[in-house]
Structures are given as structure tokens and as C-alpha cells.
Tab-separated table of N, CA, C and O in Angstrom:
chain	number	residue	atom	x	y	z
E	1	MET	N	-128.226	-17.253	-54.879
E	1	MET	CA	-126.971	-17.293	-54.145
E	1	MET	C	-126.201	-18.531	-54.562
E	1	MET	O	-126.758	-19.600	-54.707
E	2	SER	N	-124.912	-18.376	-54.765
E	2	SER	CA	-124.089	-19.525	-55.101
E	2	SER	C	-122.904	-19.556	-54.157
E	2	SER	O	-122.600	-18.590	-53.487
E	3	GLY	N	-122.233	-20.671	-54.110
E	3	GLY	CA	-121.070	-20.784	-53.248
E	3	GLY	C	-120.923	-22.181	-52.710
E	3	GLY	O	-121.609	-23.114	-53.141
E	4	HIS	N	-120.042	-22.333	-51.746
E	4	HIS	CA	-119.727	-23.647	-51.192
E	4	HIS	C	-120.601	-24.015	-50.004
E	4	HIS	O	-120.598	-25.153	-49.587
E	5	TYR	N	-121.322	-23.071	-49.440
E	5	TYR	CA	-122.137	-23.333	-48.263
E	5	TYR	C	-123.599	-23.512	-48.661
E	5	TYR	O	-124.117	-22.745	-49.459
E	6	PRO	N	-124.281	-24.475	-48.059
E	6	PRO	CA	-125.739	-24.489	-48.223
E	6	PRO	C	-126.314	-23.284	-47.481
E	6	PRO	O	-125.754	-22.828	-46.490
E	7	ALA	N	-127.412	-22.730	-47.970
E	7	ALA	CA	-127.959	-21.480	-47.428
E	7	ALA	C	-128.204	-21.547	-45.927
E	7	ALA	O	-127.997	-20.578	-45.225
E	8	ASP	N	-128.650	-22.703	-45.402
E	8	ASP	CA	-128.969	-22.751	-43.971
E	8	ASP	C	-127.748	-23.020	-43.094
E	8	ASP	O	-127.861	-23.040	-41.876
E	9	HIS	N	-126.550	-23.225	-43.688
E	9	HIS	CA	-125.350	-23.465	-42.898
E	9	HIS	C	-124.271	-22.402	-43.094
E	9	HIS	O	-123.278	-22.414	-42.398
E	10	ALA	N	-124.476	-21.518	-44.042
E	10	ALA	CA	-123.473	-20.489	-44.306
E	10	ALA	C	-123.503	-19.421	-43.217
E	10	ALA	O	-124.562	-19.106	-42.689
E	11	PRO	N	-122.344	-18.865	-42.882
E	11	PRO	CA	-122.331	-17.735	-41.951
E	11	PRO	C	-123.148	-16.584	-42.527
E	11	PRO	O	-123.130	-16.353	-43.733
E	12	ALA	N	-123.856	-15.873	-41.663
E	12	ALA	CA	-124.770	-14.816	-42.123
E	12	ALA	C	-124.037	-13.743	-42.917
E	12	ALA	O	-124.537	-13.286	-43.949
E	13	ALA	N	-122.865	-13.317	-42.471
E	13	ALA	CA	-122.147	-12.272	-43.198
E	13	ALA	C	-121.717	-12.773	-44.575
E	13	ALA	O	-121.707	-12.014	-45.544
E	14	TRP	N	-121.400	-14.049	-44.682
E	14	TRP	CA	-121.051	-14.633	-45.979
E	14	TRP	C	-122.257	-14.560	-46.901
E	14	TRP	O	-122.135	-14.199	-48.070
E	15	ARG	N	-123.427	-14.896	-46.398
E	15	ARG	CA	-124.634	-14.848	-47.217
E	15	ARG	C	-124.907	-13.419	-47.685
E	15	ARG	O	-125.289	-13.195	-48.825
E	16	TYR	N	-124.680	-12.435	-46.802
E	16	TYR	CA	-124.902	-11.037	-47.178
E	16	TYR	C	-123.983	-10.655	-48.333
E	16	TYR	O	-124.416	-10.043	-49.306
E	17	ARG	N	-122.721	-11.008	-48.238
E	17	ARG	CA	-121.763	-10.677	-49.299
E	17	ARG	C	-122.124	-11.334	-50.623
E	17	ARG	O	-121.660	-10.907	-51.664
E	18	HIS	N	-122.942	-12.367	-50.582
E	18	HIS	CA	-123.346	-13.051	-51.803
E	18	HIS	C	-124.795	-12.753	-52.185
E	18	HIS	O	-125.424	-13.514	-52.909
E	19	GLY	N	-125.321	-11.637	-51.675
E	19	GLY	CA	-126.597	-11.139	-52.154
E	19	GLY	C	-127.797	-11.257	-51.240
E	19	GLY	O	-128.840	-10.681	-51.525
E	20	CYS	N	-127.718	-11.996	-50.137
E	20	CYS	CA	-128.870	-12.139	-49.251
E	20	CYS	C	-129.069	-10.836	-48.464
E	20	CYS	O	-128.129	-10.286	-47.914
E	21	ARG	N	-130.289	-10.358	-48.410
E	21	ARG	CA	-130.592	-9.147	-47.648
E	21	ARG	C	-131.597	-9.423	-46.543
E	21	ARG	O	-132.317	-8.527	-46.104
E	22	HIS	N	-131.609	-10.653	-46.060
E	22	HIS	CA	-132.452	-10.992	-44.914
E	22	HIS	C	-131.981	-10.147	-43.730
E	22	HIS	O	-130.782	-9.879	-43.579
E	23	PRO	N	-132.884	-9.700	-42.864
E	23	PRO	CA	-132.480	-8.843	-41.735
E	23	PRO	C	-131.372	-9.448	-40.870
E	23	PRO	O	-130.483	-8.720	-40.412
E	24	ASP	N	-131.380	-10.760	-40.622
E	24	ASP	CA	-130.322	-11.375	-39.817
E	24	ASP	C	-128.969	-11.269	-40.513
E	24	ASP	O	-127.947	-10.982	-39.883
E	25	CYS	N	-128.950	-11.508	-41.827
E	25	CYS	CA	-127.703	-11.431	-42.589
E	25	CYS	C	-127.192	-9.992	-42.642
E	25	CYS	O	-125.996	-9.737	-42.490
E	26	THR	N	-128.106	-9.052	-42.841
E	26	THR	CA	-127.741	-7.648	-42.896
E	26	THR	C	-127.164	-7.186	-41.565
E	26	THR	O	-126.137	-6.506	-41.520
E	27	GLU	N	-127.789	-7.575	-40.473
E	27	GLU	CA	-127.311	-7.173	-39.144
E	27	GLU	C	-125.939	-7.774	-38.844
E	27	GLU	O	-125.055	-7.088	-38.342
E	28	GLU	N	-125.743	-9.041	-39.152
E	28	GLU	CA	-124.444	-9.676	-38.905
E	28	GLU	C	-123.355	-8.999	-39.730
E	28	GLU	O	-122.255	-8.758	-39.244
E	29	HIS	N	-123.659	-8.677	-40.968
E	29	HIS	CA	-122.692	-7.974	-41.814
E	29	HIS	C	-122.365	-6.597	-41.231
E	29	HIS	O	-121.209	-6.186	-41.192
E	30	ARG	N	-123.404	-5.884	-40.766
E	30	ARG	CA	-123.196	-4.563	-40.164
E	30	ARG	C	-122.297	-4.651	-38.942
E	30	ARG	O	-121.355	-3.869	-38.782
E	31	VAL	N	-122.544	-5.647	-38.089
E	31	VAL	CA	-121.749	-5.817	-36.871
E	31	VAL	C	-120.301	-6.149	-37.214
E	31	VAL	O	-119.365	-5.568	-36.651
E	32	GLN	N	-120.091	-7.066	-38.150
E	32	GLN	CA	-118.734	-7.438	-38.528
E	32	GLN	C	-117.989	-6.270	-39.177
E	32	GLN	O	-116.803	-6.057	-38.918
E	33	SER	N	-118.684	-5.502	-40.014
E	33	SER	CA	-118.059	-4.346	-40.659
E	33	SER	C	-117.681	-3.289	-39.629
E	33	SER	O	-116.596	-2.702	-39.707
E	34	ALA	N	-118.554	-3.035	-38.674
E	34	ALA	CA	-118.271	-2.048	-37.624
E	34	ALA	C	-117.082	-2.490	-36.779
E	34	ALA	O	-116.225	-1.670	-36.421
E	35	ARG	N	-117.012	-3.790	-36.468
E	35	ARG	CA	-115.893	-4.315	-35.684
E	35	ARG	C	-114.579	-4.144	-36.452
E	35	ARG	O	-113.577	-3.686	-35.903
E	36	ALA	N	-114.572	-4.483	-37.729
E	36	ALA	CA	-113.361	-4.359	-38.549
E	36	ALA	C	-112.939	-2.892	-38.661
E	36	ALA	O	-111.749	-2.569	-38.566
E	37	ARG	N	-113.911	-1.988	-38.857
E	37	ARG	CA	-113.613	-0.566	-38.961
E	37	ARG	C	-113.023	-0.048	-37.651
E	37	ARG	O	-112.047	0.696	-37.646
E	38	SER	N	-113.587	-0.473	-36.534
E	38	SER	CA	-113.095	-0.044	-35.231
E	38	SER	C	-111.662	-0.526	-34.997
E	38	SER	O	-110.810	0.237	-34.539
E	39	GLU	N	-111.392	-1.776	-35.320
E	39	GLU	CA	-110.037	-2.310	-35.158
E	39	GLU	C	-109.046	-1.583	-36.060
E	39	GLU	O	-107.929	-1.280	-35.659
E	40	ARG	N	-109.469	-1.299	-37.289
E	40	ARG	CA	-108.606	-0.601	-38.236
E	40	ARG	C	-108.291	0.801	-37.731
E	40	ARG	O	-107.153	1.255	-37.802
E	41	ARG	N	-109.303	1.471	-37.195
E	41	ARG	CA	-109.094	2.845	-36.742
E	41	ARG	C	-108.251	2.935	-35.475
E	41	ARG	O	-107.632	3.960	-35.224
E	42	CYS	N	-108.194	1.866	-34.693
E	42	CYS	CA	-107.330	1.851	-33.511
E	42	CYS	C	-105.861	1.946	-33.897
E	42	CYS	O	-105.037	2.417	-33.135
E	43	HIS	N	-105.539	1.489	-35.092
E	43	HIS	CA	-104.146	1.461	-35.543
E	43	HIS	C	-103.873	2.491	-36.629
E	43	HIS	O	-102.844	2.430	-37.296
E	44	ALA	N	-104.772	3.458	-36.808
E	44	ALA	CA	-104.654	4.403	-37.914
E	44	ALA	C	-103.356	5.189	-37.872
E	44	ALA	O	-102.743	5.427	-38.908
E	45	ALA	N	-102.929	5.614	-36.688
E	45	ALA	CA	-101.737	6.451	-36.603
E	45	ALA	C	-100.508	5.747	-37.164
E	45	ALA	O	-99.675	6.364	-37.819
E	46	GLN	N	-100.399	4.434	-36.940
E	46	GLN	CA	-99.221	3.709	-37.408
E	46	GLN	C	-99.410	3.144	-38.806
E	46	GLN	O	-98.486	3.151	-39.611
E	47	ASP	N	-100.594	2.611	-39.109
E	47	ASP	CA	-100.768	1.794	-40.299
E	47	ASP	C	-101.462	2.481	-41.468
E	47	ASP	O	-101.391	1.985	-42.591
E	48	ALA	N	-102.151	3.575	-41.237
E	48	ALA	CA	-102.943	4.200	-42.300
E	48	ALA	C	-102.047	4.675	-43.436
E	48	ALA	O	-100.940	5.154	-43.205
E	49	PRO	N	-102.540	4.567	-44.667
E	49	PRO	CA	-101.805	5.131	-45.797
E	49	PRO	C	-102.022	6.650	-45.807
E	49	PRO	O	-102.957	7.147	-46.428
E	50	HIS	N	-101.183	7.382	-45.073
E	50	HIS	CA	-101.376	8.820	-44.877
E	50	HIS	C	-101.297	9.584	-46.187
E	50	HIS	O	-100.542	9.245	-47.087
E	51	GLY	N	-102.133	10.617	-46.262
E	51	GLY	CA	-102.164	11.465	-47.441
E	51	GLY	C	-102.996	10.877	-48.568
E	51	GLY	O	-102.869	11.302	-49.706
E	52	THR	N	-103.845	9.906	-48.250
E	52	THR	CA	-104.679	9.270	-49.266
E	52	THR	C	-106.142	9.341	-48.845
E	52	THR	O	-106.465	9.515	-47.666
E	53	TRP	N	-107.032	9.168	-49.834
E	53	TRP	CA	-108.452	9.091	-49.540
E	53	TRP	C	-108.734	7.904	-48.620
E	53	TRP	O	-109.540	7.994	-47.706
E	54	SER	N	-108.045	6.791	-48.843
E	54	SER	CA	-108.255	5.600	-48.022
E	54	SER	C	-107.904	5.876	-46.564
E	54	SER	O	-108.605	5.430	-45.657
E	55	GLY	N	-106.818	6.588	-46.321
E	55	GLY	CA	-106.452	6.931	-44.949
E	55	GLY	C	-107.548	7.724	-44.270
E	55	GLY	O	-107.860	7.512	-43.097
E	56	TYR	N	-108.159	8.624	-45.019
E	56	TYR	CA	-109.235	9.453	-44.470
E	56	TYR	C	-110.525	8.656	-44.304
E	56	TYR	O	-111.114	8.635	-43.226
E	57	ALA	N	-110.966	7.983	-45.367
E	57	ALA	CA	-112.284	7.350	-45.366
E	57	ALA	C	-112.300	5.991	-44.683
E	57	ALA	O	-113.191	5.700	-43.894
E	58	ASN	N	-111.344	5.136	-44.989
E	58	ASN	CA	-111.359	3.771	-44.470
E	58	ASN	C	-110.707	3.648	-43.101
E	58	ASN	O	-111.148	2.850	-42.281
E	59	TRP	N	-109.647	4.400	-42.873
E	59	TRP	CA	-108.920	4.289	-41.611
E	59	TRP	C	-109.353	5.320	-40.591
E	59	TRP	O	-109.003	5.238	-39.429
E	60	GLY	N	-110.072	6.354	-41.024
E	60	GLY	CA	-110.554	7.371	-40.093
E	60	GLY	C	-109.466	8.303	-39.605
E	60	GLY	O	-109.632	8.974	-38.587
E	61	CYS	N	-108.357	8.373	-40.340
E	61	CYS	CA	-107.260	9.249	-39.936
E	61	CYS	C	-107.632	10.692	-40.257
E	61	CYS	O	-108.159	10.986	-41.330
E	62	ARG	N	-107.370	11.596	-39.332
E	62	ARG	CA	-107.683	12.995	-39.543
E	62	ARG	C	-106.440	13.870	-39.421
E	62	ARG	O	-106.522	15.050	-39.072
E	63	CYS	N	-105.282	13.304	-39.757
E	63	CYS	CA	-104.065	14.118	-39.789
E	63	CYS	C	-104.203	15.112	-40.938
E	63	CYS	O	-105.076	14.973	-41.809
E	64	GLY	N	-103.363	16.117	-40.976
E	64	GLY	CA	-103.463	17.152	-41.998
E	64	GLY	C	-103.411	16.607	-43.410
E	64	GLY	O	-104.184	17.031	-44.284
E	65	ARG	N	-102.514	15.669	-43.669
E	65	ARG	CA	-102.378	15.108	-45.021
E	65	ARG	C	-103.630	14.346	-45.434
E	65	ARG	O	-104.086	14.450	-46.574
E	66	CYS	N	-104.201	13.561	-44.518
E	66	CYS	CA	-105.405	12.790	-44.840
E	66	CYS	C	-106.622	13.703	-44.993
E	66	CYS	O	-107.479	13.450	-45.846
E	67	LEU	N	-106.699	14.763	-44.181
E	67	LEU	CA	-107.800	15.714	-44.329
E	67	LEU	C	-107.784	16.355	-45.708
E	67	LEU	O	-108.814	16.470	-46.369
E	68	VAL	N	-106.603	16.781	-46.149
E	68	VAL	CA	-106.492	17.396	-47.479
E	68	VAL	C	-106.871	16.386	-48.555
E	68	VAL	O	-107.610	16.706	-49.496
E	69	ALA	N	-106.399	15.152	-48.431
E	69	ALA	CA	-106.745	14.120	-49.414
E	69	ALA	C	-108.246	13.876	-49.440
E	69	ALA	O	-108.843	13.725	-50.521
E	70	GLY	N	-108.879	13.850	-48.274
E	70	GLY	CA	-110.323	13.664	-48.207
E	70	GLY	C	-111.068	14.833	-48.834
E	70	GLY	O	-112.040	14.652	-49.570
E	71	GLN	N	-110.591	16.061	-48.562
E	71	GLN	CA	-111.223	17.237	-49.146
E	71	GLN	C	-111.095	17.228	-50.664
E	71	GLN	O	-112.060	17.514	-51.385
E	72	LEU	N	-109.910	16.905	-51.155
E	72	LEU	CA	-109.708	16.868	-52.609
E	72	LEU	C	-110.572	15.795	-53.258
E	72	LEU	O	-111.173	16.020	-54.306
E	73	SER	N	-110.646	14.636	-52.631
E	73	SER	CA	-111.452	13.557	-53.180
E	73	SER	C	-112.920	13.937	-53.200
E	73	SER	O	-113.627	13.708	-54.197
E	74	ASN	N	-113.397	14.532	-52.107
E	74	ASN	CA	-114.797	14.954	-52.048
E	74	ASN	C	-115.091	16.043	-53.073
E	74	ASN	O	-116.138	16.032	-53.723
E	75	ALA	N	-114.157	16.977	-53.240
E	75	ALA	CA	-114.343	18.035	-54.232
E	75	ALA	C	-114.359	17.442	-55.640
E	75	ALA	O	-115.152	17.848	-56.491
E	76	TRP	N	-113.487	16.478	-55.875
E	76	TRP	CA	-113.455	15.811	-57.180
E	76	TRP	C	-114.790	15.112	-57.453
E	76	TRP	O	-115.353	15.226	-58.539
E	77	ASP	N	-115.305	14.411	-56.467
E	77	ASP	CA	-116.585	13.718	-56.629
E	77	ASP	C	-117.720	14.697	-56.929
E	77	ASP	O	-118.573	14.438	-57.782
E	78	ARG	N	-117.727	15.836	-56.220
E	78	ARG	CA	-118.753	16.845	-56.484
E	78	ARG	C	-118.624	17.382	-57.908
E	78	ARG	O	-119.621	17.581	-58.608
E	79	ALA	N	-117.388	17.602	-58.321
E	79	ALA	CA	-117.147	18.124	-59.668
E	79	ALA	C	-117.637	17.147	-60.726
E	79	ALA	O	-118.253	17.555	-61.721
E	80	VAL	N	-117.391	15.883	-60.529
E	80	VAL	CA	-117.849	14.880	-61.489
E	80	VAL	C	-119.366	14.875	-61.545
E	80	VAL	O	-119.959	14.831	-62.629
E	81	ARG	N	-120.001	14.941	-60.380
E	81	ARG	CA	-121.464	14.948	-60.356
E	81	ARG	C	-122.038	16.173	-61.057
E	81	ARG	O	-123.071	16.110	-61.692
E	82	LYS	N	-121.366	17.280	-60.939
E	82	LYS	CA	-121.847	18.503	-61.584
E	82	LYS	C	-121.437	18.574	-63.048
E	82	LYS	O	-121.778	19.539	-63.735
E	83	GLU	N	-120.710	17.582	-63.501
E	83	GLU	CA	-120.203	17.533	-64.872
E	83	GLU	C	-119.415	18.791	-65.227
E	83	GLU	O	-119.519	19.352	-66.316
E	84	PHE	N	-118.648	19.254	-64.259
E	84	PHE	CA	-117.726	20.379	-64.431
E	84	PHE	C	-118.420	21.685	-64.816
E	84	PHE	O	-117.852	22.528	-65.480
E	85	THR	N	-119.636	21.876	-64.392
E	85	THR	CA	-120.315	23.152	-64.640
E	85	THR	C	-120.586	23.826	-63.314
E	85	THR	O	-120.982	23.196	-62.338
E	86	GLY	N	-120.369	25.118	-63.266
E	86	GLY	CA	-120.658	25.884	-62.062
E	86	GLY	C	-119.809	25.482	-60.868
E	86	GLY	O	-120.302	25.433	-59.750
E	87	LEU	N	-118.524	25.213	-61.072
E	87	LEU	CA	-117.659	24.762	-59.978
E	87	LEU	C	-117.270	25.913	-59.058
E	87	LEU	O	-117.046	27.034	-59.508
E	88	SER	N	-117.141	25.602	-57.783
E	88	SER	CA	-116.619	26.577	-56.831
E	88	SER	C	-115.096	26.642	-57.001
E	88	SER	O	-114.490	25.818	-57.691
E	89	GLU	N	-114.473	27.620	-56.362
E	89	GLU	CA	-113.017	27.761	-56.455
E	89	GLU	C	-112.311	26.518	-55.897
E	89	GLU	O	-111.355	26.023	-56.497
E	90	LEU	N	-112.791	25.991	-54.782
E	90	LEU	CA	-112.197	24.780	-54.197
E	90	LEU	C	-112.317	23.616	-55.174
E	90	LEU	O	-111.370	22.862	-55.366
E	91	GLU	N	-113.471	23.492	-55.813
E	91	GLU	CA	-113.664	22.404	-56.766
E	91	GLU	C	-112.754	22.568	-57.976
E	91	GLU	O	-112.184	21.597	-58.471
E	92	ARG	N	-112.579	23.795	-58.468
E	92	ARG	CA	-111.672	24.021	-59.602
E	92	ARG	C	-110.245	23.641	-59.231
E	92	ARG	O	-109.524	23.037	-60.021
E	93	ARG	N	-109.827	24.000	-58.013
E	93	ARG	CA	-108.474	23.634	-57.574
E	93	ARG	C	-108.323	22.125	-57.455
E	93	ARG	O	-107.289	21.568	-57.806
E	94	ALA	N	-109.369	21.453	-56.965
E	94	ALA	CA	-109.313	19.996	-56.827
E	94	ALA	C	-109.208	19.340	-58.193
E	94	ALA	O	-108.420	18.405	-58.376
E	95	VAL	N	-109.986	19.816	-59.153
E	95	VAL	CA	-109.929	19.247	-60.500
E	95	VAL	C	-108.536	19.470	-61.080
E	95	VAL	O	-107.951	18.554	-61.668
E	96	ALA	N	-107.985	20.659	-60.897
E	96	ALA	CA	-106.642	20.944	-61.416
E	96	ALA	C	-105.598	20.059	-60.737
E	96	ALA	O	-104.690	19.535	-61.396
E	97	ALA	N	-105.726	19.860	-59.433
E	97	ALA	CA	-104.752	19.034	-58.701
E	97	ALA	C	-104.846	17.560	-59.119
E	97	ALA	O	-103.819	16.897	-59.262
E	98	MET	N	-106.047	17.072	-59.332
E	98	MET	CA	-106.222	15.675	-59.726
E	98	MET	C	-105.737	15.457	-61.159
E	98	MET	O	-105.305	14.357	-61.503
E	99	ALA	N	-105.823	16.471	-61.999
E	99	ALA	CA	-105.418	16.331	-63.395
E	99	ALA	C	-103.901	16.263	-63.537
E	99	ALA	O	-103.411	15.795	-64.566
E	100	GLN	N	-103.158	16.709	-62.549
E	100	GLN	CA	-101.686	16.732	-62.632
E	100	GLN	C	-101.092	15.382	-62.337
E	100	GLN	O	-101.513	14.545	-61.737
């Protein structure tokens, strides 16, 4: 671990971000991440980048535009994993939409 803090004085979440996986550091990081996600999702209706994967995944927005973006992104990811073989109709449409 490197940085400006000595290991025994650094905030636990800071240590986690710099590679420490001690249970205390992991738990503090989990708590801070959950708090940030909760705060972000409280403001999703006003602040989320609607119609994007980020709006769906990071902001938790489930408006129609964000749902479609999430579906397309997930279909694209599945298609990449399958290396474009044996795609379903939804996956073919997602690949075509992303290619445009």
C-alpha cells in the first residue's frame, strides 16, 4: 500500500481503495458505498443521466428510457461474452443498435 497516510492512521475506506482487504477495511468501504448509492438514488428522478446505462445501474433509475438502456447494455455484454455466436433476437437487435 502506498499513499500519504501511515497504515494505522489511514481511514479504512481509503485503505480498501488502495488494496487492503482486511475485514474492517472491507466493511467500512461497503458501508460508505451503500450510503453513497442510497443518497444518489434519492435524487435519481432529477439528477440521473436518463436513457443511459449509468442512469440504470449507478442511479437506480427505472424510467422507460433507463430500462431500455439497461436492457441494451446487458444484451451487449451477453453478446460479447458469447463472442457473437448463437445470439437471441434481442441480442442481435442490441448488437445492431450499439453498432449504429
